[in-house]
Short mmCIF file of C-alpha atoms in Angstrom, two decimals:
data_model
loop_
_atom_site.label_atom_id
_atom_site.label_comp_id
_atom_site.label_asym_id
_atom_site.label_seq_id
_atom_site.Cartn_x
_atom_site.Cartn_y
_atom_site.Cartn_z
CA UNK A 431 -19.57 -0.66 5.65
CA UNK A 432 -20.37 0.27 2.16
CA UNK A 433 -21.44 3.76 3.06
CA UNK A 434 -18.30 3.99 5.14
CA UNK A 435 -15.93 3.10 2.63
CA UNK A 436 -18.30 5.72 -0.11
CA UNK A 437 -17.54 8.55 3.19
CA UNK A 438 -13.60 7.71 3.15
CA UNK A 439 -13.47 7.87 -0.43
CA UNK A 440 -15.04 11.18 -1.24
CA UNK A 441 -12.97 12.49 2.30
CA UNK A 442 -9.67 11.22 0.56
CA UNK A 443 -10.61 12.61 -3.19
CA UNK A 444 -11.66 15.79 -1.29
CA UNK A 445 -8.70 16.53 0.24
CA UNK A 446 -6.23 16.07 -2.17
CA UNK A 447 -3.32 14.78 0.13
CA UNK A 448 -3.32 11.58 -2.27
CA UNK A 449 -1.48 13.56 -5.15
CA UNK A 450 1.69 13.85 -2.84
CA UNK A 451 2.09 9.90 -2.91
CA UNK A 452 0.79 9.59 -6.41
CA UNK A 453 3.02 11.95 -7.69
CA UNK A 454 5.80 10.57 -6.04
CA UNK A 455 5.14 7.32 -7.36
CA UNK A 456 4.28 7.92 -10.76
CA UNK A 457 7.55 9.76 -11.13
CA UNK A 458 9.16 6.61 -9.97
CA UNK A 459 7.73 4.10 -12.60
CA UNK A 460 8.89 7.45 -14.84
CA UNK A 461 12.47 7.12 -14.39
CA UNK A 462 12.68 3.33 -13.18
CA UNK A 463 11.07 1.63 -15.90
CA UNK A 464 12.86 1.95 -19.74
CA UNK A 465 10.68 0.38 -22.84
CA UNK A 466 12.89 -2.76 -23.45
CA UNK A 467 13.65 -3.65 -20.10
CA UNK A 468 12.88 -6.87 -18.97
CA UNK A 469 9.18 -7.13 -18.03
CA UNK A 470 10.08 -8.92 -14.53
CA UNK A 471 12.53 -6.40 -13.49
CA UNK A 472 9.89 -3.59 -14.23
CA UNK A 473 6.83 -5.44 -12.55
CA UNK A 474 9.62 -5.82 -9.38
CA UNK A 475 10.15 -2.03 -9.46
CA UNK A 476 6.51 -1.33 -9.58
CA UNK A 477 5.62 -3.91 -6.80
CA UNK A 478 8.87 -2.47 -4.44
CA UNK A 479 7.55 1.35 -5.05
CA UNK A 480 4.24 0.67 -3.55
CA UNK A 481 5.62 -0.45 -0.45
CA UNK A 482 6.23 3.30 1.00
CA UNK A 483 3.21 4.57 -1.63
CA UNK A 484 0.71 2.38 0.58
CA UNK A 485 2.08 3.15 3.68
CA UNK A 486 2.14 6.86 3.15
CA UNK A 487 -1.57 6.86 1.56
CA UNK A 488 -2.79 4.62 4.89
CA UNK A 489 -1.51 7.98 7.09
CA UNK A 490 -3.65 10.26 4.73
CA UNK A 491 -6.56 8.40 5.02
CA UNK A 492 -6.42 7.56 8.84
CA UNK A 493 -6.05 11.20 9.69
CA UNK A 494 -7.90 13.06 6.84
CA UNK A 495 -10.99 13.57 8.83
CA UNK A 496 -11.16 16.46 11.32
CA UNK A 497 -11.27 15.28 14.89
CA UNK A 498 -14.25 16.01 15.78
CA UNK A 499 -15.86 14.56 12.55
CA UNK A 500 -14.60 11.76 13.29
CA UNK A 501 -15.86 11.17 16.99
CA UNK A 502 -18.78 12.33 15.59
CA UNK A 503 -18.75 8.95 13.20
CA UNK A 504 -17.00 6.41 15.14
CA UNK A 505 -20.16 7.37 17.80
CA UNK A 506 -22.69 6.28 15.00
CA UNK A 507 -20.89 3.77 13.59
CA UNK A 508 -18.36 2.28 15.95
CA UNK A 509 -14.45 3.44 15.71
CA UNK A 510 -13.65 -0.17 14.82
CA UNK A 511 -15.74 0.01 11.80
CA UNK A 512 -14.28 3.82 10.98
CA UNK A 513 -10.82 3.16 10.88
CA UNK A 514 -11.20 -0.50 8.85
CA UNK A 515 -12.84 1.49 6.55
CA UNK A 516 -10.29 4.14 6.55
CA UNK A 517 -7.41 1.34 6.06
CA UNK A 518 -9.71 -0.74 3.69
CA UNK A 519 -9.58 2.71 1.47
CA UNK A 520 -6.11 3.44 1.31
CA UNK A 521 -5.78 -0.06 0.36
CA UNK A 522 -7.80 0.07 -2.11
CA UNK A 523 -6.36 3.10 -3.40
CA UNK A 524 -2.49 1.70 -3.61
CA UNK A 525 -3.69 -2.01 -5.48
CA UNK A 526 -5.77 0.35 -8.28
CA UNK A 527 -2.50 2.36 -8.20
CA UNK A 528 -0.20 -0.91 -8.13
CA UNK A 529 -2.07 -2.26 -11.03
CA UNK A 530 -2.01 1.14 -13.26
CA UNK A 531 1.60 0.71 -13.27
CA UNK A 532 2.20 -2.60 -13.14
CA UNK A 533 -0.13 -2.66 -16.61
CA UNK A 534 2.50 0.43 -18.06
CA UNK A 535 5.24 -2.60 -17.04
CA UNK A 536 3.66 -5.12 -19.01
CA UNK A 537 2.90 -2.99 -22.23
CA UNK A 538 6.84 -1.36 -22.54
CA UNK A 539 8.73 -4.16 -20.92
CA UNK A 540 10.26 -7.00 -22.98
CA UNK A 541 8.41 -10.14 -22.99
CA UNK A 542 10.40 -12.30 -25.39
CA UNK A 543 10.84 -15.55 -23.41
CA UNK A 544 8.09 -14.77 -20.52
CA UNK A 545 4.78 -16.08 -20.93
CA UNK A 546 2.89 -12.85 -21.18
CA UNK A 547 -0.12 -14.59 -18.88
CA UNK A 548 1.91 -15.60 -15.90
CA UNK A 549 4.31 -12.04 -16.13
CA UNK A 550 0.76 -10.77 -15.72
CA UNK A 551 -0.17 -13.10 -12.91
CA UNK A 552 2.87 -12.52 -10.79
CA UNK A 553 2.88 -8.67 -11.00
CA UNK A 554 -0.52 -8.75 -10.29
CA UNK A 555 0.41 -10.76 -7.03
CA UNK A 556 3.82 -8.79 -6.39
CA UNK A 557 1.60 -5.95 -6.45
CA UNK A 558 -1.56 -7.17 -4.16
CA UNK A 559 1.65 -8.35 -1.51
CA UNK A 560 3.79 -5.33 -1.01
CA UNK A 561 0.33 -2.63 -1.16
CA UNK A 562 -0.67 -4.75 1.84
CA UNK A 563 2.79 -4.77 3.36
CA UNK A 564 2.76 -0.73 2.76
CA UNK A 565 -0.67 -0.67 4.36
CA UNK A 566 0.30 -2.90 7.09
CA UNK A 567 3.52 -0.46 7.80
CA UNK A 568 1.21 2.61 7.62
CA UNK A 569 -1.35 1.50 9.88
CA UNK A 570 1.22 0.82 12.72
CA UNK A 571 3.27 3.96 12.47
CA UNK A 572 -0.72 6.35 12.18
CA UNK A 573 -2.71 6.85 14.76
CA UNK A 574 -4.06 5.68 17.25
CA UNK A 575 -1.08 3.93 17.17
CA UNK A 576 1.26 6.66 16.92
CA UNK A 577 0.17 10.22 17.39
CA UNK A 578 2.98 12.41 16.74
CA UNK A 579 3.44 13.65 13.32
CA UNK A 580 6.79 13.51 12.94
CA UNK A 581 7.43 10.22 14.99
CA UNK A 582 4.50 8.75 12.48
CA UNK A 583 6.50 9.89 9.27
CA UNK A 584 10.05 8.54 10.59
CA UNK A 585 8.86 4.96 11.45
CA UNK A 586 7.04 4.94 8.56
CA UNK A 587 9.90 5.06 6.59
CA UNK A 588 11.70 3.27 8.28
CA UNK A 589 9.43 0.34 9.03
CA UNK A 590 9.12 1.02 4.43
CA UNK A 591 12.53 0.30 4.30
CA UNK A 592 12.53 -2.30 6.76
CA UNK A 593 9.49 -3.99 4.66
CA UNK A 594 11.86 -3.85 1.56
CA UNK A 595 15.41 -5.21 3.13
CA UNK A 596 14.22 -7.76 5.57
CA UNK A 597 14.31 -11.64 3.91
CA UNK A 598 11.10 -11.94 6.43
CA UNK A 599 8.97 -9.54 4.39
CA UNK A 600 6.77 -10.60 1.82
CA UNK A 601 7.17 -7.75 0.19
CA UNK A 602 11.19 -8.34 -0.13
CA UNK A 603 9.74 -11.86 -0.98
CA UNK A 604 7.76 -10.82 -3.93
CA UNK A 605 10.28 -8.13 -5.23
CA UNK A 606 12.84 -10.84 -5.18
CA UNK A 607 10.90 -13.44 -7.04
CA UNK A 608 10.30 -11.35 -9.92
CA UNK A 609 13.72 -9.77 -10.16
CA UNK A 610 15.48 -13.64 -10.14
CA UNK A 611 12.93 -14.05 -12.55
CA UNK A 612 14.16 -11.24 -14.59
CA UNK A 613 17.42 -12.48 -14.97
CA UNK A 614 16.94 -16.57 -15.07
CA UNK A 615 14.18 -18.81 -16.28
CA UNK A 616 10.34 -18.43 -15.86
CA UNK A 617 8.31 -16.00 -14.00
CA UNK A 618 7.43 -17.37 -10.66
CA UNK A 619 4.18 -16.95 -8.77
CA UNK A 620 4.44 -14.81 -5.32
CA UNK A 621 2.13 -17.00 -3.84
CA UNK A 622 4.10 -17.47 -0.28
CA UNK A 623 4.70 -13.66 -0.18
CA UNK A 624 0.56 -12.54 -0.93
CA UNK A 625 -0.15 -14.79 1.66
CA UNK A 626 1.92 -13.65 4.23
CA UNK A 627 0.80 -10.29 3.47
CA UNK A 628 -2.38 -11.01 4.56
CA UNK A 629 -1.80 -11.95 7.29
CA UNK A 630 0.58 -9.38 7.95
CA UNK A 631 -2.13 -6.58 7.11
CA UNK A 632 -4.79 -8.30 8.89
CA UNK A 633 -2.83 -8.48 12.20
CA UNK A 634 -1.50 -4.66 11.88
CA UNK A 635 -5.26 -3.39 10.89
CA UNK A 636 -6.86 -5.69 13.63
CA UNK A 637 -4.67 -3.66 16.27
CA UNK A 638 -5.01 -0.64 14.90
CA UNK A 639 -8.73 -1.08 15.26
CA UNK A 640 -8.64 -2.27 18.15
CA UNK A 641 -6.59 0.51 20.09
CA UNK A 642 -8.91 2.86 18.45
CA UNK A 643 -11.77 1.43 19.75
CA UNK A 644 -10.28 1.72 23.12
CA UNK A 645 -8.72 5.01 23.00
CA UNK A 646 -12.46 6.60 21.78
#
């Protein structure tokens, strides 16, 4: 798996496609976070933001390899293994992204009254949920799931904004805890909403994987 993950990685750098969402992103902490601003309410922006970042970056990496490359690999080692490694890398790639911004929140945001510690803590959790909710989005609405392009793009949005709105999602569960945060009392720990993330990213990778392997 190793060498798998080292062959997405270089395919993903390679290609370039990542500066789209990065880009996008980064000029979203730009203009959402202000020095002064209460370090909750920035950690919540930076946590929210990755929610569409992750699921965009998931698409990239799930179809960055040329067809036949990639029957070429899932034949040596197994499409299951191919396209966890393809999800486990755009994962990757949206927490070290999360966590770049979510430090930029910390260092300009106020912390008068927060214990600089647990602000950390609880971004750092905000963050881990809603790149896994992202992740989770983008590997339902990318193939093998969903072939089309343009039908891939739309319910990835959607299924982004969904992931942000719905009182189900653990990302909307994170975001919320640190915003409340923001404007009342301590900073609380997203523990409910990581969890649920999990297993919310383990369940939409697991099929994914799975319908590739069959559809190979």
């Amino acid at each position: 798996m190793t060498a798998l993950l080292r062959y997405q990685g270089a395919l993903l750098l390679r290609s370039q496609r990542w500066l789209a969402p990065l880009i996008a992103y980064a000029a979203l902490v730009a203009v959402g976070i202000r020095p002064g601003d209460p370090v909750a309410d920035s950690l919540g922006l930076v946590a929210a933001g990755l929610v569409p970042a992750a699921a965009w970056l998931v698409r990239i990496c799930v179809s960055v390899e040329p067809d036949a490359a990639r029957a070429c690999t899932a034949a040596a080692a197994g499409p299951v293994r191919v396209h966890a490694a393809a999800l486990l890398t755009a994962s990757t790639g949206a927490l070290l992204t999360g966590a770049a911004a979510a430090a930029v929140a910390l260092l300009t945001g106020d912390r008068s009254g927060t214990d600089p510690g647990r602000a950390a803590l609880a971004g750092a959790l905000a963050v881990a949920a809603c790149a896994l909710t992202g992740a989770a989005v983008g590997a339902l609405c990318s193939r093998p799931l969903v072939r089309r392009r343009g039908h891939g793009i739309l319910a990835a949005t959607l299924g982004s904004l969904l992931a942000l709105i719905l009182a189900v999602s653990p990302a909307r569960g994170a975001v919320s805890a640190l915003v409340t945060a923001g404007r009342s009392g301590p900073v609380p720990l997203p523990l409910t909403a990581l969890a649920g993330a999990l297993l919310l990213a383990a369940g939409a990778g697991a099929t994914a994987c799975l319908v590739a392997a069959r559809r190979t």
